Coordinates of C-alpha atoms and ligand atoms in Angstrom, one line a residue:
M1 CA 237.4 -103.1 24.9
N2 CA 235.1 -105.6 26.6
K3 CA 237.3 -108.5 27.7
H4 CA 234.5 -111.1 28.1
F5 CA 233.1 -112.9 25.0
D6 CA 231.0 -116.0 24.3
V7 CA 233.6 -117.1 21.9
I8 CA 237.3 -116.2 21.2
V9 CA 238.9 -117.4 18.0
A10 CA 242.7 -117.2 17.7
G11 CA 243.7 -116.8 14.1
M12 CA 242.1 -114.7 11.3
G13 CA 242.9 -117.1 8.4
I14 CA 240.1 -118.8 6.6
V15 CA 239.7 -121.4 9.4
G16 CA 239.4 -118.7 12.1
M17 CA 237.0 -116.7 9.9
A18 CA 234.8 -119.7 9.3
H19 CA 234.6 -120.4 13.0
A20 CA 233.9 -116.8 13.8
Y21 CA 231.1 -116.8 11.1
A22 CA 229.5 -120.0 12.4
A23 CA 229.6 -118.7 16.0
A24 CA 228.2 -115.3 15.1
R25 CA 225.4 -116.9 13.1
K26 CA 224.4 -118.7 16.4
G27 CA 224.1 -115.3 18.1
M28 CA 227.4 -115.5 20.0
R29 CA 229.5 -112.5 20.9
V30 CA 232.7 -113.3 19.1
L31 CA 236.2 -111.9 19.3
V32 CA 239.0 -112.8 16.8
V33 CA 242.6 -112.2 17.9
D34 CA 245.6 -112.5 15.6
T35 CA 249.4 -111.8 16.0
D36 CA 249.4 -110.0 12.6
H37 CA 247.9 -106.7 11.8
Q38 CA 246.5 -108.1 8.5
A39 CA 246.2 -111.7 7.5
S40 CA 249.4 -112.9 5.9
G41 CA 249.3 -116.7 6.4
A42 CA 248.3 -119.5 4.0
S43 CA 244.8 -118.0 3.6
V44 CA 246.1 -115.1 1.5
R45 CA 248.9 -117.0 -0.2
N46 CA 246.8 -119.7 -1.9
F47 CA 245.0 -119.9 -5.3
G48 CA 241.6 -119.0 -3.8
F49 CA 240.4 -122.1 -5.5
I50 CA 237.4 -123.6 -3.7
T51 CA 237.2 -127.2 -4.9
V52 CA 234.7 -130.0 -4.7
T53 CA 235.7 -132.3 -7.5
G54 CA 238.8 -134.2 -6.5
Q55 CA 238.0 -134.1 -2.8
E56 CA 237.9 -137.5 -1.2
E57 CA 234.4 -139.2 -1.1
G58 CA 232.4 -139.0 2.1
K59 CA 233.0 -136.2 4.7
P60 CA 235.6 -134.2 2.7
W61 CA 233.3 -134.0 -0.3
Q62 CA 230.3 -133.0 1.9
Y63 CA 232.3 -130.3 3.7
A64 CA 233.4 -129.0 0.3
R65 CA 229.8 -128.9 -1.1
R66 CA 228.6 -127.1 2.1
S67 CA 231.6 -124.7 2.0
V68 CA 230.8 -123.7 -1.6
D69 CA 227.2 -122.9 -0.6
I70 CA 228.4 -120.8 2.3
W71 CA 231.1 -119.1 0.2
R72 CA 228.4 -118.1 -2.4
S73 CA 226.2 -116.7 0.3
V74 CA 229.0 -114.8 2.1
A75 CA 230.5 -113.6 -1.2
R76 CA 227.1 -112.2 -2.3
Q77 CA 226.5 -110.4 1.1
A78 CA 230.0 -109.2 1.5
S79 CA 230.6 -108.2 -2.2
I80 CA 233.5 -110.6 -2.6
Q81 CA 234.2 -111.0 -6.3
I82 CA 234.0 -114.5 -7.7
D83 CA 236.6 -114.4 -10.5
Q84 CA 236.0 -117.8 -12.0
T85 CA 233.5 -120.6 -11.6
G86 CA 233.8 -124.4 -12.4
A87 CA 237.1 -126.1 -13.1
C88 CA 238.7 -128.0 -15.9
F89 CA 240.9 -131.1 -15.4
V90 CA 242.9 -131.6 -18.6
A91 CA 244.2 -135.0 -19.8
K92 CA 247.2 -135.2 -22.0
C93 CA 247.5 -138.9 -22.2
K94 CA 245.2 -141.9 -22.6
E95 CA 245.6 -143.0 -19.0
S96 CA 244.5 -139.6 -17.6
S97 CA 241.7 -139.5 -20.2
D98 CA 240.5 -142.9 -19.0
L99 CA 240.6 -141.8 -15.4
L100 CA 238.6 -138.6 -16.1
Q101 CA 236.0 -140.6 -18.0
A102 CA 235.7 -143.1 -15.1
Y103 CA 235.3 -140.2 -12.7
A104 CA 232.5 -138.7 -14.8
R105 CA 230.6 -142.0 -14.6
S106 CA 231.1 -142.2 -10.8
K107 CA 228.6 -140.9 -8.2
S108 CA 231.0 -137.9 -7.3
G109 CA 231.2 -137.0 -10.9
E110 CA 227.5 -137.0 -11.7
D111 CA 227.3 -133.3 -12.4
C112 CA 230.6 -133.2 -14.4
S113 CA 231.0 -133.5 -18.1
I114 CA 233.7 -134.7 -20.5
L115 CA 234.9 -132.1 -23.1
G116 CA 236.6 -133.1 -26.3
K117 CA 239.7 -131.3 -27.4
N118 CA 237.9 -129.0 -29.8
E119 CA 235.3 -128.1 -27.3
L120 CA 238.0 -127.1 -24.8
Q121 CA 239.9 -125.1 -27.4
D122 CA 236.7 -123.3 -28.4
M123 CA 236.0 -122.3 -24.8
C124 CA 239.6 -121.1 -24.2
D125 CA 240.4 -119.4 -27.6
G126 CA 242.6 -122.3 -28.8
N127 CA 245.4 -121.8 -26.3
F128 CA 245.8 -125.4 -25.2
S129 CA 248.4 -127.9 -26.4
E130 CA 247.4 -130.0 -29.4
E131 CA 248.4 -133.1 -27.3
I132 CA 245.3 -132.8 -25.2
E133 CA 243.0 -135.8 -25.3
K134 CA 240.0 -134.8 -23.2
A135 CA 239.1 -132.7 -20.3
L136 CA 236.7 -133.0 -17.4
Y137 CA 234.5 -130.0 -16.6
S138 CA 233.3 -129.7 -13.1
P139 CA 230.6 -127.1 -12.4
H140 CA 231.0 -126.9 -8.6
E141 CA 234.1 -124.8 -8.1
L142 CA 234.6 -121.1 -7.2
R143 CA 237.7 -119.0 -7.4
V144 CA 238.1 -115.8 -5.4
N145 CA 241.2 -113.6 -5.0
P146 CA 242.2 -114.5 -1.4
R147 CA 244.2 -111.3 -1.0
E148 CA 240.9 -109.4 -1.3
A149 CA 238.5 -112.0 -0.1
I150 CA 240.0 -112.5 3.4
P151 CA 240.2 -108.7 4.4
T152 CA 236.8 -108.1 2.8
M153 CA 235.3 -110.9 4.9
R154 CA 236.8 -109.4 8.0
Q155 CA 235.1 -106.0 7.3
W156 CA 231.8 -107.7 6.6
L157 CA 232.0 -109.9 9.8
T158 CA 232.7 -106.7 11.8
H159 CA 230.0 -104.5 10.3
H160 CA 227.2 -107.1 9.6
L161 CA 227.7 -109.8 12.2
G162 CA 229.2 -107.7 15.0
V163 CA 232.4 -109.8 15.2
A164 CA 235.2 -107.9 17.0
F165 CA 238.8 -108.2 15.8
Q166 CA 241.8 -107.5 17.9
T167 CA 245.0 -107.6 15.8
S168 CA 248.7 -107.3 16.7
T169 CA 247.8 -109.5 19.6
H170 CA 249.8 -112.7 20.1
V171 CA 248.3 -115.6 22.1
N172 CA 250.8 -116.8 24.6
R173 CA 248.9 -119.3 26.7
I174 CA 245.5 -120.8 27.0
G175 CA 243.4 -122.1 30.0
K176 CA 239.8 -122.9 30.6
G177 CA 237.8 -119.8 29.6
R178 CA 241.1 -117.7 29.4
V179 CA 243.4 -116.5 26.6
E180 CA 246.6 -114.9 27.8
T181 CA 247.9 -112.5 25.1
T182 CA 250.6 -109.8 24.6
Q183 CA 247.7 -107.3 25.2
G184 CA 246.4 -108.8 28.4
T185 CA 244.1 -111.7 29.4
L186 CA 240.8 -112.2 27.6
H187 CA 237.9 -114.4 28.7
A188 CA 235.3 -116.5 26.9
E189 CA 233.1 -119.6 27.4
R190 CA 234.6 -121.2 24.3
I191 CA 237.9 -120.8 22.6
Y192 CA 238.8 -122.0 19.1
L193 CA 242.5 -122.1 18.3
C194 CA 242.8 -121.7 14.5
M195 CA 246.5 -120.8 14.2
G196 CA 247.5 -122.8 11.1
D197 CA 251.1 -123.8 11.0
R198 CA 251.8 -122.2 14.4
L199 CA 249.4 -124.2 16.5
G200 CA 252.3 -126.3 17.7
E201 CA 253.7 -123.3 19.6
I202 CA 250.6 -123.3 21.9
C203 CA 249.7 -127.0 21.7
P204 CA 253.0 -128.9 21.3
E205 CA 251.4 -132.1 22.6
I206 CA 248.8 -132.1 19.9
W207 CA 251.5 -131.5 17.3
Q208 CA 253.5 -134.5 18.5
K209 CA 250.6 -136.8 19.2
R210 CA 249.2 -136.3 15.7
K211 CA 252.6 -136.3 14.0
L212 CA 251.8 -133.0 12.2
Q213 CA 254.1 -131.7 9.6
I214 CA 254.4 -128.6 7.5
C215 CA 254.1 -128.6 3.8
S216 CA 255.9 -125.7 1.9
L217 CA 254.7 -124.7 -1.5
Q218 CA 256.1 -122.4 -4.3
M219 CA 253.8 -120.1 -6.3
L220 CA 254.2 -117.8 -9.2
K221 CA 252.2 -114.9 -10.6
L222 CA 252.4 -114.2 -14.3
S223 CA 251.6 -110.8 -15.8
P224 CA 248.4 -110.7 -17.9
P225 CA 249.1 -112.6 -21.1
G226 CA 246.0 -111.4 -22.9
I227 CA 244.0 -114.6 -22.7
R228 CA 240.9 -115.3 -20.7
L229 CA 240.4 -118.6 -18.9
P230 CA 236.7 -119.0 -17.9
F231 CA 237.6 -121.5 -15.2
P232 CA 240.7 -122.7 -13.2
V233 CA 242.6 -125.4 -15.1
L234 CA 244.5 -128.4 -13.6
S235 CA 246.9 -130.7 -15.4
D236 CA 246.9 -134.5 -15.3
L237 CA 249.7 -134.3 -12.7
S238 CA 247.0 -133.0 -10.3
L239 CA 244.9 -136.2 -10.8
I240 CA 247.4 -138.3 -8.9
R241 CA 247.4 -135.8 -6.0
Y242 CA 243.7 -135.2 -5.5
P243 CA 242.3 -138.2 -3.5
G244 CA 239.0 -138.1 -5.3
F245 CA 240.8 -139.2 -8.5
A246 CA 243.9 -140.8 -7.0
D247 CA 241.9 -143.3 -5.0
M248 CA 240.2 -144.6 -8.2
Q249 CA 241.3 -147.9 -9.7
E250 CA 242.1 -146.2 -13.0
A251 CA 244.7 -144.0 -11.3
K252 CA 247.3 -146.8 -11.0
A253 CA 248.0 -146.8 -14.7
L254 CA 248.3 -143.0 -14.7
S255 CA 250.6 -143.0 -11.7
D256 CA 252.9 -145.5 -13.5
V257 CA 253.1 -143.2 -16.6
M258 CA 253.6 -140.0 -14.5
E259 CA 256.4 -141.7 -12.5
R260 CA 258.2 -142.6 -15.7
K261 CA 257.7 -139.3 -17.5
F262 CA 257.7 -136.8 -14.6
A263 CA 260.0 -138.3 -11.9
V264 CA 261.6 -134.9 -11.1
H265 CA 258.3 -133.1 -10.9
L266 CA 257.0 -135.8 -8.6
K267 CA 260.1 -135.6 -6.4
H268 CA 259.2 -131.9 -5.7
G269 CA 255.5 -132.7 -5.5
I270 CA 254.8 -130.5 -8.5
H271 CA 251.4 -130.4 -10.2
L272 CA 249.8 -127.6 -12.1
I273 CA 246.9 -125.4 -11.2
I274 CA 246.2 -122.2 -13.1
V275 CA 243.8 -119.5 -11.9
Q276 CA 243.2 -116.0 -13.2
D277 CA 242.8 -112.7 -11.4
Q278 CA 240.4 -110.0 -12.5
D279 CA 243.2 -108.1 -14.2
G280 CA 244.1 -111.1 -16.3
S281 CA 247.2 -112.1 -14.5
L282 CA 247.6 -115.9 -13.9
I283 CA 248.5 -117.6 -10.7
I284 CA 250.3 -120.9 -11.2
G285 CA 251.7 -123.5 -8.8
D286 CA 252.5 -125.5 -6.9
S287 CA 255.1 -127.7 -5.3
H288 CA 255.1 -129.6 -2.0
A289 CA 258.0 -130.1 0.4
Y290 CA 257.3 -131.8 3.7
G291 CA 259.2 -131.2 7.0
D292 CA 259.1 -129.9 10.6
Q293 CA 259.4 -126.3 9.6
A294 CA 258.4 -124.1 6.6
L295 CA 261.1 -123.8 4.1
P296 CA 262.8 -120.4 4.1
F297 CA 264.2 -120.5 0.6
Q298 CA 262.7 -120.7 -2.8
S299 CA 264.2 -123.2 -5.4
E300 CA 264.8 -121.8 -8.9
Q301 CA 264.7 -125.4 -10.2
V302 CA 261.1 -125.7 -8.9
D303 CA 260.0 -122.4 -10.5
K304 CA 261.5 -123.6 -13.8
L305 CA 259.7 -126.9 -13.6
L306 CA 256.4 -125.1 -12.9
L307 CA 256.9 -122.7 -15.8
S308 CA 257.8 -125.5 -18.2
T309 CA 254.7 -127.5 -17.2
F310 CA 252.6 -124.4 -17.8
R311 CA 254.2 -123.8 -21.2
A312 CA 253.7 -127.4 -22.2
L313 CA 249.9 -127.0 -21.5
L314 CA 249.5 -123.5 -23.0
P315 CA 252.4 -123.4 -25.5
G316 CA 251.5 -120.2 -27.3
V317 CA 250.9 -118.1 -24.2
E318 CA 253.7 -115.5 -23.4
A319 CA 253.8 -114.4 -19.8
E320 CA 256.5 -113.0 -17.6
V321 CA 256.8 -113.9 -13.9
C322 CA 255.8 -110.8 -11.8
E323 CA 255.7 -112.3 -8.3
R324 CA 257.1 -115.4 -6.5
W325 CA 256.2 -116.5 -3.0
M326 CA 256.0 -119.4 -0.7
G327 CA 253.2 -120.6 1.5
S328 CA 252.8 -123.4 4.1
Y329 CA 250.1 -125.4 5.6
V330 CA 249.8 -128.2 8.2
C331 CA 249.4 -131.7 7.0
A332 CA 248.8 -135.1 8.8
K333 CA 249.2 -138.6 7.6
D334 CA 245.6 -139.4 8.6
G335 CA 242.4 -137.4 8.4
I336 CA 241.6 -134.2 6.6
A337 CA 240.8 -132.0 9.7
F338 CA 240.4 -132.2 13.4
S339 CA 238.9 -130.3 16.3
E340 CA 240.2 -131.6 19.7
E341 CA 239.1 -130.3 23.0
I342 CA 242.4 -129.7 24.9
N343 CA 240.8 -128.1 28.0
E344 CA 237.2 -127.7 28.9
G345 CA 235.7 -125.5 26.1
V346 CA 239.1 -125.0 24.4
Y347 CA 239.4 -126.5 21.0
A348 CA 242.5 -127.0 18.8
I349 CA 241.4 -126.8 15.2
E350 CA 243.3 -127.7 12.0
I351 CA 242.6 -128.5 8.4
T352 CA 245.3 -130.9 7.4
T353 CA 244.9 -131.4 3.7
G354 CA 246.0 -128.2 2.1
A355 CA 242.3 -127.5 1.2
G356 CA 241.3 -125.0 3.9
M357 CA 239.7 -122.6 1.5
S358 CA 237.5 -125.5 0.2
L359 CA 236.6 -127.2 3.5
A360 CA 236.7 -124.6 6.3
F361 CA 233.2 -123.3 6.2
G362 CA 231.6 -126.8 6.1
F363 CA 233.9 -128.1 8.8
A364 CA 233.5 -125.1 11.1
E365 CA 229.7 -125.3 10.9
E366 CA 229.9 -128.9 12.2
V367 CA 232.4 -128.0 14.9
L368 CA 230.1 -125.2 16.2
N369 CA 227.1 -127.5 16.1
H370 CA 228.8 -130.0 18.2
S371 CA 230.5 -127.7 20.7
I372 CA 227.7 -125.1 21.4
Ligands
LIG1 C1 250.5 -121.9 -1.6 C2 249.2 -122.5 -1.1 C3 248.1 -122.7 -2.0 C4 247.0 -123.3 -1.5 N1 245.9 -123.3 -2.4 C5 244.7 -123.7 -1.9 C6 243.5 -123.6 -2.7 O1 243.6 -123.1 -3.8 N2 242.3 -124.1 -2.2 C7 242.2 -124.6 -0.9 O2 241.2 -125.0 -0.5 N3 243.3 -124.5 -0.1 C8 244.5 -124.1 -0.5 N4 245.6 -124.1 0.3 C9 245.4 -124.4 1.7 C10 244.8 -123.3 2.5 O3 245.4 -122.1 2.1 C11 245.0 -123.6 4.0 O4 244.4 -124.9 4.3 C12 244.3 -122.5 4.8 O5 244.6 -121.2 4.4 C13 244.7 -122.7 6.3 O6 244.0 -121.7 7.0 P1 244.3 -121.3 8.5 O7 243.3 -120.3 8.9 O8 244.4 -122.6 9.3 O9 245.8 -120.8 8.5 P2 246.4 -119.3 8.2 O10 245.8 -118.7 7.0 O11 247.9 -119.5 8.2 O12 246.0 -118.5 9.5 C14 246.5 -118.7 10.8 C15 246.4 -117.4 11.5 O13 246.7 -117.6 12.9 C16 247.5 -116.5 13.4 N5 248.3 -117.0 14.5 C17 249.2 -118.0 14.6 N6 249.7 -118.1 15.8 C18 249.1 -117.2 16.6 C19 249.1 -116.8 18.0 N7 249.9 -117.4 18.8 N8 248.4 -115.8 18.4 C20 247.5 -115.1 17.5 N9 247.4 -115.4 16.2 C21 248.2 -116.5 15.8 C22 248.4 -116.2 12.2 O14 248.9 -114.9 12.3 C23 247.5 -116.4 11.0 O15 246.8 -115.2 10.6 C24 246.8 -123.6 -0.2 C25 247.9 -123.4 0.7 C26 249.0 -122.8 0.3 C27 250.1 -122.5 1.2

């Protein structure tokens, strides 16, 4: 293989893919290297939920809007299936209902609409709890199956944009224009390190300086229960997690209620997102535990809390757990993403909000525009 490229990207998760795509679109000769044979990091363990509504106002919201446009275009060209569109944020109490209505009146919420209980039940075959007050429907979102989308994107980048992939190749060291790997030294004008929760192995100083942490999450897959959800669904616990809602004045009253009613859920960072695969199975999650390392063990208590939250929202739906897994992503106290030049032409990249699927394409486009 040619060992000299315009651009080398380390990491074939969504952040690496997005940088490879943006570079290839600029006519660069791009090589992606990865330790793994097939992607197995956060980018294939997530919901595949590409969100706009709920992202913080300003840059995050703009990256998300741009990312949705790029996802649509890539999905069409690469034949990546879009399983669901839009999203529904469901309110089970007056405080969450007030918050959703305030959001719908805000600038970020201008394309969203409020659904009454009956409207939501009609759209979802009456499967929701009778306790629901209202819901916010957002039209912006997309849902892809990440286990299929990431490998399909790799094939498409290879065959249609000429991106080279060298897998089973671990990056050991980086220098100006040089990537030292387990398979030899590779050269490029520019190097983008998109190594997710393992960036600290190559750039420990960045990890320490930015006080990065790892967030571990638990996820469940439920066998097809025979219902069809036209869009991903989020519970009112999600509203105090997503900054687009949580930063609003009306969120304070909701936080107080949630802290009283769901103290144990909040201790484990639990909220509820439900997405649906093509075969009808449901992916539900998640929890959030922060530390210096990804958690190795799954908590049964967290799984039970996730399932009880799911059953409280969709009480008549019978579904067995068919898969359990954990995932992890990098998080920072400040900022949603960074690109830091650590050596001439060498950039350490990270999305630090747990929204890489939603932000990576928009962010990578900006990084490439500034660095090339
Ligand atoms: C359970 C879960 C649910 C989530 N849900 C969503 C969601 O629905 N929507 C959303 O927007 N975001 C979601 N996220 C966040 C999103 O998945 C991440 O932000 C995103 O996947 C991070 O992508 P990445 O490319 O940085 O990391 P990864 O996907 O982990 O990729 C990093 C790659 O770098 C490679 N690598 C590491 N070190 C080296 C090395 N030294 N040499 C070579 N290769 C190396 C790894 O093998 C890996 O393939 C979720 C995350 C989790 C864990």
